[in-house]
mmCIF file of C-alpha atoms in Angstrom:
data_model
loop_
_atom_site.group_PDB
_atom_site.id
_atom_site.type_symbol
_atom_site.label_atom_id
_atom_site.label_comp_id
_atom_site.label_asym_id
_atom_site.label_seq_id
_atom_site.Cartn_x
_atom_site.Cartn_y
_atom_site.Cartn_z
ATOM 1 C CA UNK V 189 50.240 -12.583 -1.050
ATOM 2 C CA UNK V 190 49.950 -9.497 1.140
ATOM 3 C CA UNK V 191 51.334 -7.200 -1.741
ATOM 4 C CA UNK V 192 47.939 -8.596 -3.480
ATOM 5 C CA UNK V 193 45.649 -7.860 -0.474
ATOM 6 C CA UNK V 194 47.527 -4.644 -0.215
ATOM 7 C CA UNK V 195 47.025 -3.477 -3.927
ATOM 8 C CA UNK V 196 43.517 -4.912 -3.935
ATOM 9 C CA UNK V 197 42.695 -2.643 -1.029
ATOM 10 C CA UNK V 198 44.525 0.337 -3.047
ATOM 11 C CA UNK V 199 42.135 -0.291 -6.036
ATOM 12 C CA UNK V 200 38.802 -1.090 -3.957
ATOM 13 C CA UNK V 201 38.582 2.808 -3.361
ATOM 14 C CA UNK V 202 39.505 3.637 -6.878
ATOM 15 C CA UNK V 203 36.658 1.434 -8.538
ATOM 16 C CA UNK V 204 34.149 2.887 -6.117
ATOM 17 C CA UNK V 205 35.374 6.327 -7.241
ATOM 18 C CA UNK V 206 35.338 5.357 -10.758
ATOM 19 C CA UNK V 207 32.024 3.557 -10.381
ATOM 20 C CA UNK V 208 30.157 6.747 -8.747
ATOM 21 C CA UNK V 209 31.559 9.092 -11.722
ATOM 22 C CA UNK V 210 29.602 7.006 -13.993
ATOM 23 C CA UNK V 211 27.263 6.501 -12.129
ATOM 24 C CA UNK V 212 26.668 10.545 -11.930
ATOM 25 C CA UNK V 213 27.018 10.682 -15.410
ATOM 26 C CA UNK V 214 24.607 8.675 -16.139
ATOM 27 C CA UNK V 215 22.081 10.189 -13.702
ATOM 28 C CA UNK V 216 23.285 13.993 -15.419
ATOM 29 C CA UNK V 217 22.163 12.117 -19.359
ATOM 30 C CA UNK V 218 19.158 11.147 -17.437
ATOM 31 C CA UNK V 219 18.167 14.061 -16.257
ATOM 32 C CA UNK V 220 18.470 15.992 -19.991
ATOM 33 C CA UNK V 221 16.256 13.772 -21.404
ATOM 34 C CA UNK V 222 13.821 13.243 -18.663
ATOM 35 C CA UNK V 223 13.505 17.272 -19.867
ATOM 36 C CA UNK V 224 13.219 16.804 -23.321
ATOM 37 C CA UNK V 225 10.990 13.780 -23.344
ATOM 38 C CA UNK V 226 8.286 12.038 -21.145
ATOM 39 C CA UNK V 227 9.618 9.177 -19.127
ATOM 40 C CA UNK V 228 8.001 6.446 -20.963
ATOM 41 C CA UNK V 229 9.961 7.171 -24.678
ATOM 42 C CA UNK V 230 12.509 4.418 -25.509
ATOM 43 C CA UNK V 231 15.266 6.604 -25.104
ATOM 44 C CA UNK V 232 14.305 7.826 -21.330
ATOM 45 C CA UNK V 233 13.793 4.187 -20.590
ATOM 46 C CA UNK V 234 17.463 2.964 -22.215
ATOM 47 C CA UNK V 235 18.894 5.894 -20.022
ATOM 48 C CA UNK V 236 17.388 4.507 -16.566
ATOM 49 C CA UNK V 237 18.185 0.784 -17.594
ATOM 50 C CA UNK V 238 21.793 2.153 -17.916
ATOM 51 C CA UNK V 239 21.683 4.081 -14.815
ATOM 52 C CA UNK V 240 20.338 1.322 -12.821
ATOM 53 C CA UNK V 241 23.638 -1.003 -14.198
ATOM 54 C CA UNK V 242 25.213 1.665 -12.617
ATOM 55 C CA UNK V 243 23.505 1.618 -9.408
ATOM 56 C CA UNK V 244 24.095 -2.244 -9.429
ATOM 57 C CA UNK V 245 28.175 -2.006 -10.108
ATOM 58 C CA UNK V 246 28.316 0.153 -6.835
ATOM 59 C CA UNK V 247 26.174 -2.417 -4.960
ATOM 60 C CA UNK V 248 28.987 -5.277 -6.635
ATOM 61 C CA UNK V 249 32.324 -3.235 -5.458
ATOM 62 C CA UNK V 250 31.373 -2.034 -1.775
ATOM 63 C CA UNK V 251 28.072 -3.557 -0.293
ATOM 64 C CA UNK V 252 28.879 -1.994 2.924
ATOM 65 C CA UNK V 253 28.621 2.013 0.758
ATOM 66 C CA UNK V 254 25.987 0.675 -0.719
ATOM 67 C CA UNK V 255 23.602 -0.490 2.321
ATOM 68 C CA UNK V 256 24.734 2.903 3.980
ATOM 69 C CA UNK V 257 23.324 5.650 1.167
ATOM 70 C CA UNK V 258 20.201 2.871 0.496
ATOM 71 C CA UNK V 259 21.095 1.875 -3.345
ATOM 72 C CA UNK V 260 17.915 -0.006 -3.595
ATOM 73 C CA UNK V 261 15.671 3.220 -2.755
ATOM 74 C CA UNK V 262 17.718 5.467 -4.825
ATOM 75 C CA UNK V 263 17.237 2.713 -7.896
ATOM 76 C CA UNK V 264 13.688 3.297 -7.192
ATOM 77 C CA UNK V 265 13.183 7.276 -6.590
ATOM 78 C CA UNK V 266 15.689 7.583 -9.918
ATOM 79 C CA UNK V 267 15.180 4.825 -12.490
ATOM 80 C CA UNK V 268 11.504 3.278 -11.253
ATOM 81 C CA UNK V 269 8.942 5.538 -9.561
ATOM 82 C CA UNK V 270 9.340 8.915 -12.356
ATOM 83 C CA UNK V 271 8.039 6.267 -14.822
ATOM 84 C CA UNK V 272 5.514 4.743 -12.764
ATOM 85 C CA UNK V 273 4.095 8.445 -11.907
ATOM 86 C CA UNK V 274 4.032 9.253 -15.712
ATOM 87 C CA UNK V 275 2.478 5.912 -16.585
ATOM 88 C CA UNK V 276 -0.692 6.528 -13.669
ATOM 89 C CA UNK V 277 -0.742 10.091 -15.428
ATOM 90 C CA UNK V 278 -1.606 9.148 -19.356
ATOM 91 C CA UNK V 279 -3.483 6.371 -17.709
ATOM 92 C CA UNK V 280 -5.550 8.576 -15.924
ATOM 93 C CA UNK V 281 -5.735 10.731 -18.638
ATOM 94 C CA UNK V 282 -6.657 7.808 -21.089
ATOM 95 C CA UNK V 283 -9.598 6.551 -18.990
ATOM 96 C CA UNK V 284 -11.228 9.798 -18.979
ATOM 97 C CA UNK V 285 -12.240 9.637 -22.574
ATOM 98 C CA UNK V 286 -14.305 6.265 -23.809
ATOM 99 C CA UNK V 287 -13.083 7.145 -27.616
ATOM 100 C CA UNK V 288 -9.162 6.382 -26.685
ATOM 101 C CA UNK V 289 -10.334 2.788 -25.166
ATOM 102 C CA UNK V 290 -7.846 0.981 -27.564
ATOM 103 C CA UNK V 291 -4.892 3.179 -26.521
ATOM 104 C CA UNK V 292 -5.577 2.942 -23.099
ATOM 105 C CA UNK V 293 -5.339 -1.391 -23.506
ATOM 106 C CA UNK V 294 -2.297 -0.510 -24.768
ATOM 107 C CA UNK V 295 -0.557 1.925 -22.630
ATOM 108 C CA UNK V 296 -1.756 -0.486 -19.500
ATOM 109 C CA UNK V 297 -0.205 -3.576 -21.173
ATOM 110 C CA UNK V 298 3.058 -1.623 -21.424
ATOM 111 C CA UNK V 299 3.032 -0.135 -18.135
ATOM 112 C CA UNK V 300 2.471 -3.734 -16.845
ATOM 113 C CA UNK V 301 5.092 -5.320 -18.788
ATOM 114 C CA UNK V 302 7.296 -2.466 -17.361
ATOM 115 C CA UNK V 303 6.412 -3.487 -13.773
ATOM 116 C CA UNK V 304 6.747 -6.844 -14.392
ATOM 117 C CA UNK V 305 10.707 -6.226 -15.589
ATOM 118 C CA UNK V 306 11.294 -4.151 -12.452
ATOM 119 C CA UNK V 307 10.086 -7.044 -10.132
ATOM 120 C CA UNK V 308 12.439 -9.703 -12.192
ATOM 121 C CA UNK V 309 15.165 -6.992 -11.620
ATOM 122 C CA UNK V 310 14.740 -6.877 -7.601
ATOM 123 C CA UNK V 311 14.125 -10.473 -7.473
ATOM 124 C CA UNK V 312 17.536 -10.639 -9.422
ATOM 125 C CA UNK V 313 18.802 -8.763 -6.663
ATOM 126 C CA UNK V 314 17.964 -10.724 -4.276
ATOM 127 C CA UNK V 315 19.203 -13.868 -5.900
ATOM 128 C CA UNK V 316 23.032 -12.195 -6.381
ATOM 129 C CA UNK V 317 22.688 -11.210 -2.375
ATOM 130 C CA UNK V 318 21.460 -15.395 -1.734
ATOM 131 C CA UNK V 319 24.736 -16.808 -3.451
ATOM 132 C CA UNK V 320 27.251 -14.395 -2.806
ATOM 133 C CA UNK V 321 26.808 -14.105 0.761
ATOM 134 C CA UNK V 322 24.753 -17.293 1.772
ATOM 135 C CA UNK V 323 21.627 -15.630 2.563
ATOM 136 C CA UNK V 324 19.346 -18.543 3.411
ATOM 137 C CA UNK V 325 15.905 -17.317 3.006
ATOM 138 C CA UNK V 326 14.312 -20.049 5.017
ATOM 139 C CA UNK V 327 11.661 -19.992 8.255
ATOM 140 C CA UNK V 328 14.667 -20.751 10.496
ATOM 141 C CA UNK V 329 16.950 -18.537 9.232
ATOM 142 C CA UNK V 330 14.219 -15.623 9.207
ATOM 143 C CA UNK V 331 14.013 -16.648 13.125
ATOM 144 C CA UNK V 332 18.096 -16.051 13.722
ATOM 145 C CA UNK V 333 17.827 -13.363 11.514
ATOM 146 C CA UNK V 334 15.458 -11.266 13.683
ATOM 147 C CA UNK V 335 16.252 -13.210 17.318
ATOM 148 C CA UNK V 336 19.046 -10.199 18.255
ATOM 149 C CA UNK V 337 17.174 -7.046 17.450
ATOM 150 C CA UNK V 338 19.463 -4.631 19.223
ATOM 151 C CA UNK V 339 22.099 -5.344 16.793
ATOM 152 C CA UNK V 340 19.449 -3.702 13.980
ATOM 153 C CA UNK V 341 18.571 -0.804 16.394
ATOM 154 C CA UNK V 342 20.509 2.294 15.219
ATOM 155 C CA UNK V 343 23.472 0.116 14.610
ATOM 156 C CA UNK V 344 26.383 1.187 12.906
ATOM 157 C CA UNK V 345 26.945 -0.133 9.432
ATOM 158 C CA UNK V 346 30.854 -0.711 10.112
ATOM 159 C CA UNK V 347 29.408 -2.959 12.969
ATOM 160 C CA UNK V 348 27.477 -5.708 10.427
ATOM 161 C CA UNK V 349 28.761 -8.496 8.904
ATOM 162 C CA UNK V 350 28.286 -8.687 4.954
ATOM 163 C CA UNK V 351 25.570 -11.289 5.412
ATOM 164 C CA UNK V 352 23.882 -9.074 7.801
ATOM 165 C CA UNK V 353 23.978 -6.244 5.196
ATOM 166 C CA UNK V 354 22.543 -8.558 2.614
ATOM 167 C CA UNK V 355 19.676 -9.359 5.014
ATOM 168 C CA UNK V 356 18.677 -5.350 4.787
ATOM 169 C CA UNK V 357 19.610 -5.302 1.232
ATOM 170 C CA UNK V 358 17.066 -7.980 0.681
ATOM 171 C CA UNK V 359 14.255 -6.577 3.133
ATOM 172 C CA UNK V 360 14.607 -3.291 0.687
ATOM 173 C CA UNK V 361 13.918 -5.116 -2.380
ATOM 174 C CA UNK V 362 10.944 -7.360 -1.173
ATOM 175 C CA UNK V 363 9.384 -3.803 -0.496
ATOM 176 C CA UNK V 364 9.722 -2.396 -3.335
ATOM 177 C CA UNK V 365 8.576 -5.607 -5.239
ATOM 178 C CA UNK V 366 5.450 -5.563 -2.940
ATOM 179 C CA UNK V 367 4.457 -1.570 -4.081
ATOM 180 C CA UNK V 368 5.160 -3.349 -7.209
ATOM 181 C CA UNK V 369 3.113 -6.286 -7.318
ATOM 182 C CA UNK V 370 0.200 -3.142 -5.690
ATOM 183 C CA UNK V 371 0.289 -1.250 -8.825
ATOM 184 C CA UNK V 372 0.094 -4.321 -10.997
ATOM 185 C CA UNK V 373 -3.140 -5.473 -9.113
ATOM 186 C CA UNK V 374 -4.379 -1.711 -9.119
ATOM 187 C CA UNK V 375 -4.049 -0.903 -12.844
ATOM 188 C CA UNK V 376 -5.990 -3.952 -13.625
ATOM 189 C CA UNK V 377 -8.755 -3.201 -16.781
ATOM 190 C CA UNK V 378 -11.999 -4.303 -16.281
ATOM 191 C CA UNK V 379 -13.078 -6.867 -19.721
ATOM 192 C CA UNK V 380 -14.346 -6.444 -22.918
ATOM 193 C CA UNK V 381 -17.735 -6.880 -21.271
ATOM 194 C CA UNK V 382 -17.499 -4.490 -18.690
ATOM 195 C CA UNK V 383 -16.716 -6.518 -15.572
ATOM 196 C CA UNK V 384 -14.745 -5.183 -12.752
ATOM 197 C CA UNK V 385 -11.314 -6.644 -12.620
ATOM 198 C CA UNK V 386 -10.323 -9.638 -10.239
ATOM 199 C CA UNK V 387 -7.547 -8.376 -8.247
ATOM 200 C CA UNK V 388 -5.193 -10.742 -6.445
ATOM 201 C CA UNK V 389 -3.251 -9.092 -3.482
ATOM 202 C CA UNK V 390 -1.235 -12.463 -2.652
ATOM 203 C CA UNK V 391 2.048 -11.764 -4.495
ATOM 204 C CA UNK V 392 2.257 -8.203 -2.648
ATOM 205 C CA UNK V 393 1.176 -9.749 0.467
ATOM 206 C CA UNK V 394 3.842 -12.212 0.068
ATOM 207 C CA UNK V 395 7.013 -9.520 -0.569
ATOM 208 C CA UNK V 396 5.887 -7.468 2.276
ATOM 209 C CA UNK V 397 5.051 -10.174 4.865
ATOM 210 C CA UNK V 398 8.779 -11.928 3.732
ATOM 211 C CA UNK V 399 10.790 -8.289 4.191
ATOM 212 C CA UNK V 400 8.851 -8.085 7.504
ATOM 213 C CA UNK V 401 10.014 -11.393 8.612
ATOM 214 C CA UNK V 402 13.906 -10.550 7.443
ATOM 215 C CA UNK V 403 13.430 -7.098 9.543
ATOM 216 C CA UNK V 404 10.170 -7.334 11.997
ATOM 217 C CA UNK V 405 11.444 -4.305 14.218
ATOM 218 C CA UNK V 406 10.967 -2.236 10.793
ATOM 219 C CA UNK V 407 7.851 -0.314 10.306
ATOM 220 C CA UNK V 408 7.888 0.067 6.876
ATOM 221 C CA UNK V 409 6.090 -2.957 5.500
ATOM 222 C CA UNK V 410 3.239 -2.358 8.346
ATOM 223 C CA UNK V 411 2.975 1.281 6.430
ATOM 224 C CA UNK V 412 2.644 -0.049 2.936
ATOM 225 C CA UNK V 413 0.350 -2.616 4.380
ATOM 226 C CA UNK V 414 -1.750 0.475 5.904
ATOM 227 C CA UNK V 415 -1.657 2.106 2.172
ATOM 228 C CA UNK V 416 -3.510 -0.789 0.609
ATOM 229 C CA UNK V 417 -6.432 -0.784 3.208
ATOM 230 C CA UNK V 418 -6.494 2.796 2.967
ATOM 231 C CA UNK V 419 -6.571 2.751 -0.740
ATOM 232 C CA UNK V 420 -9.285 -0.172 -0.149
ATOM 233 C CA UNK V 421 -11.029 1.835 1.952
ATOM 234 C CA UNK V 422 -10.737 0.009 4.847
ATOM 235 C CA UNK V 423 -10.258 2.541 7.666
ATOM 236 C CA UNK V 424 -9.988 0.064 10.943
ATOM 237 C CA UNK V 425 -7.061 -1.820 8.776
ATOM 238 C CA UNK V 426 -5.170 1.035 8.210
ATOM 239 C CA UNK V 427 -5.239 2.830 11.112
ATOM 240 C CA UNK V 428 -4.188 -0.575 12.757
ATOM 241 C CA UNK V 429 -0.850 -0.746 10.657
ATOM 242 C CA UNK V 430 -0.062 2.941 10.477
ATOM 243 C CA UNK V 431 0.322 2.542 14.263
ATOM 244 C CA UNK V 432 2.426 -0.693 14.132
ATOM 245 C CA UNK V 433 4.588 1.228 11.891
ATOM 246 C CA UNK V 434 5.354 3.579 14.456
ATOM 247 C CA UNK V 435 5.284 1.305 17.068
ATOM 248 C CA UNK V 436 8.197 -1.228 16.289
ATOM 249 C CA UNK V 437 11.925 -0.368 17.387
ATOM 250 C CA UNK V 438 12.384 1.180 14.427
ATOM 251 C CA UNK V 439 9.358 3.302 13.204
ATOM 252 C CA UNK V 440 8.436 4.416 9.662
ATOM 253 C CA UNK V 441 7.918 7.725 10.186
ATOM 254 C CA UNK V 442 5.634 8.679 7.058
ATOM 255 C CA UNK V 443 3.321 6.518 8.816
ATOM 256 C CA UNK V 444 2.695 9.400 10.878
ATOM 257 C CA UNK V 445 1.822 11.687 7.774
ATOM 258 C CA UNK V 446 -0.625 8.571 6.389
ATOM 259 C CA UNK V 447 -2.011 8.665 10.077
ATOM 260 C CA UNK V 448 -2.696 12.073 9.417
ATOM 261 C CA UNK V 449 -4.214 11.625 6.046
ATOM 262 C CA UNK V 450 -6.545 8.689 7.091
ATOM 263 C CA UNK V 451 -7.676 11.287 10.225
ATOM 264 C CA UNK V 452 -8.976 13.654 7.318
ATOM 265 C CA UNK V 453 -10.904 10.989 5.315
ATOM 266 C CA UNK V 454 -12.689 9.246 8.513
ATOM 267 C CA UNK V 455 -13.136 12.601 10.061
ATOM 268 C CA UNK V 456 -16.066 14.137 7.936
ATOM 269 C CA UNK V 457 -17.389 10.481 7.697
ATOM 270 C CA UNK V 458 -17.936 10.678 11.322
ATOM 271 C CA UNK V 459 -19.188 13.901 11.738
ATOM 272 C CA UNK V 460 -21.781 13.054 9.484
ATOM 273 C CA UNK V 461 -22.805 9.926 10.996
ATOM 274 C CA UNK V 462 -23.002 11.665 14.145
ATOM 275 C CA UNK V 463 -24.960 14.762 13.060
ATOM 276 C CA UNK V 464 -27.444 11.983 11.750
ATOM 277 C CA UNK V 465 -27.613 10.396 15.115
ATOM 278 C CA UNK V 466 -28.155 13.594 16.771
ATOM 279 C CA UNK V 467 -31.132 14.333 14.380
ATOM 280 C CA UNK V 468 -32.468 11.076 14.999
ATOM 281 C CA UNK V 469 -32.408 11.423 18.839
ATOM 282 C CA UNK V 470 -34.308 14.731 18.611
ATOM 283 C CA UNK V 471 -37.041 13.578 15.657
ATOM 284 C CA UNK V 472 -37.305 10.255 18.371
ATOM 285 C CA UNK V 473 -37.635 12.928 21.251
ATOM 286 C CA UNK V 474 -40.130 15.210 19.390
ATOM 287 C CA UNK V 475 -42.277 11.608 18.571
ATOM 288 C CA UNK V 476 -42.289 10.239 22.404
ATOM 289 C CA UNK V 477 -43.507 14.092 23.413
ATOM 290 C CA UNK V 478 -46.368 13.605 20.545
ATOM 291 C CA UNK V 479 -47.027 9.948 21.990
ATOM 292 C CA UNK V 480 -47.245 10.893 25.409
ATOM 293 C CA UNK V 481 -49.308 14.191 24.809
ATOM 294 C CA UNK V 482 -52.055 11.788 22.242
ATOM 295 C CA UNK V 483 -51.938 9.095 25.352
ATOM 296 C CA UNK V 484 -53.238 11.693 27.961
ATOM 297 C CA UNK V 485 -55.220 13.537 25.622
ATOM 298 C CA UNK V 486 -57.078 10.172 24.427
ATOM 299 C CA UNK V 487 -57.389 11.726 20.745
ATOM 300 C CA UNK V 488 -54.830 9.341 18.916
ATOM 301 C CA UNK V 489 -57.446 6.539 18.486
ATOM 302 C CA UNK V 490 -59.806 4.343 19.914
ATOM 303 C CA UNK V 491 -58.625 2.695 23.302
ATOM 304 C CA UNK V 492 -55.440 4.249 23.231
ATOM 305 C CA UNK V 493 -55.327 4.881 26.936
ATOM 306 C CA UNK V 494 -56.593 1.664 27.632
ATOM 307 C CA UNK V 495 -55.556 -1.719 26.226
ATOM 308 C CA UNK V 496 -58.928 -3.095 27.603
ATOM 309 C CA UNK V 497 -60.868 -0.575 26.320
ATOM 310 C CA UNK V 498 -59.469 -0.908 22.765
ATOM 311 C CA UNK V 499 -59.974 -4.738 22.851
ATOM 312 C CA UNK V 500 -63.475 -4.437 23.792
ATOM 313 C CA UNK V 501 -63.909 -1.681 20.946
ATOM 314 C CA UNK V 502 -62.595 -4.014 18.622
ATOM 315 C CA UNK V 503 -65.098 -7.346 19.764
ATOM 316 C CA UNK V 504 -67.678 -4.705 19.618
ATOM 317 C CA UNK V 505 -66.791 -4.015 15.616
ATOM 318 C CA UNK V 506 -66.810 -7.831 14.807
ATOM 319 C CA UNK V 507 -70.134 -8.448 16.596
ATOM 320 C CA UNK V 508 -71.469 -5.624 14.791
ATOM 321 C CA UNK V 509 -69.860 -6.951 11.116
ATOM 322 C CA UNK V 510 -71.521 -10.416 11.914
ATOM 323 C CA UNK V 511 -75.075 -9.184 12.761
ATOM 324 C CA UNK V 512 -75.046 -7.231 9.259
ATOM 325 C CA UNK V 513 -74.025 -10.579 7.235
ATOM 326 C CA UNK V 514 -76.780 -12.241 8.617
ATOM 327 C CA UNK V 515 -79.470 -9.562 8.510
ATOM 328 C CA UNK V 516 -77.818 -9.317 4.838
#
């Protein structure tokens, strides 16, 4: 029994090495024909399904390597986001031009479908982490999950237990399913008649608001949420989760960067606004002088200085209308 354990232990190192060879490999063929063809050929996409296999063995021999070096953000900055940037490209490209209408249906339904496939493989994920290491994904878990937050706080990785590492494998993959779910609802087409799309935010909402319950001294989720109100061009919301972001035990610091950004888009806003104000408090200043000046002068109208006087003017005028009619 312990000559097992022993020469299980021997060969646990030698799969990992054999498992990041291939894995290299694969990212090497990847990288040729990302050069010789766009991202969204067949043969690009076979290469990234391949390398993501890969990606997924290393997560399957050593979860502890794999938690460490983030697998599930490399799967995305290598196999998932170079397509997604070349899909918004020749969709942006597409929409410019009202003749290429059918191609653009078509590239849109593909890039969807693609999205779709990359949420069913991070939900997979996050099934395999559920029944291998009895991650219960319930309310009261979520609660004993997040109840010690020092252990989370620049903890060592050799420190965790494997369920614990599942728990931040999983709060990784409901973000990336939430940016996502974002695109999906972004890249919506309006219909044949025109009409602005319906977008539906509540299956992003729900990824991000579950990793932020798994991990709620993380200030990543608060970020993305701050992305879709800036995107939405709501300025208050953003600013509001940018600053949670940073906030929490353990801040997202490219919140500070989207802080930044949202600065520069309010900031002219604002100047504007106020250079109106200012021109409307002198064009109100220059009218009260006029007022005042017509009120002592008496040349603005009849009665102006007095109420009285301009009450009797007026009886005056009606008296004068009736004696008319009846001389009439």
């Amino acid at each position: 029994m312990q000559e097992s354990q022993s020469s299980s232990q021997q060969s646990h190192p030698k799969k990992l090495r054999d498992a990041l060879r291939t894995l290299e490999s694969q990212r090497e063929n990847l990288k040729q024909l990302s050069n010789q063809h766009k991202w969204t050929d067949k043969a690009v996409l076979d290469a990234c399904h391949k390398t993501r296999e890969s990606f997924t063995d290393i997560v399957d021999i050593d979860m502890r390597y794999s938690v460490k070096h983030d697998i599930e953000q490399s799967i995305w900055k290598v196999t998932i986001y170079p397509i997604i940037t070349q899909f918004r490209q020749l969709i942006s490209e597409k929409s410019s031009s009202n003749k290429q209408r059918k191609w653009l249906n078509l590239l849109t339904n593909d890039f969807m479908t693609f999205l779709s496939e990359c949420i069913s493989f991070y939900q997979s994920r996050v099934t395999y982490y559920q029944k291998r290491f009895n991650v219960k994904l319930t309310i009261a878990e979520f609660v004993k999950y997040s109840s010690n937050h020092v252990l989370w706080v620049n903890s060592n990785y050799h420190e965790l237990s494997e369920e614990q590492l599942a728990i931040l494998s999983c709060h990784r993959c409901y973000i990336c399913m939430g940016d996502l779910a974002r695109y999906k609802e972004q890249y919506l087409l309006p219909d044949n008649w025109g009409n602005p799309p319906q977008r539906n935010w509540c299956q992003m909402e729900l990824f991000y608001h579950k990793a932020l319950k798994m991990l709620p001294i993380n200030g990543h989720p608060h970020n993305q949420f701050g992305v879709l109100a800036l995107d939405l061009g709501q300025h208050v919301n953003a600013m509001y989760y940018f600053c949670r972001a940073l906030a929490v035990p353990q801040p997202f610091v490219n919140a500070q960067c989207n802080l930044s950004r949202l600065f520069d888009t309010i900031t002219p806003i604002f100047s504007g606004i106020f250079q109106n104000v200012s021109q409307i408090e002198s064009a109100l200043a220059v009218s009260r002088d006029n007022f005042k000046n017509r009120w002592r002068s008496g040349k603005s109208g009849v009665g102006l200085r007095n109420p009285k006087e301009n009450r009797n003017q007026r009886n005056k005028d009606r008296a004068y209308q009736y004696q008319n009619q009846y001389q009439n």
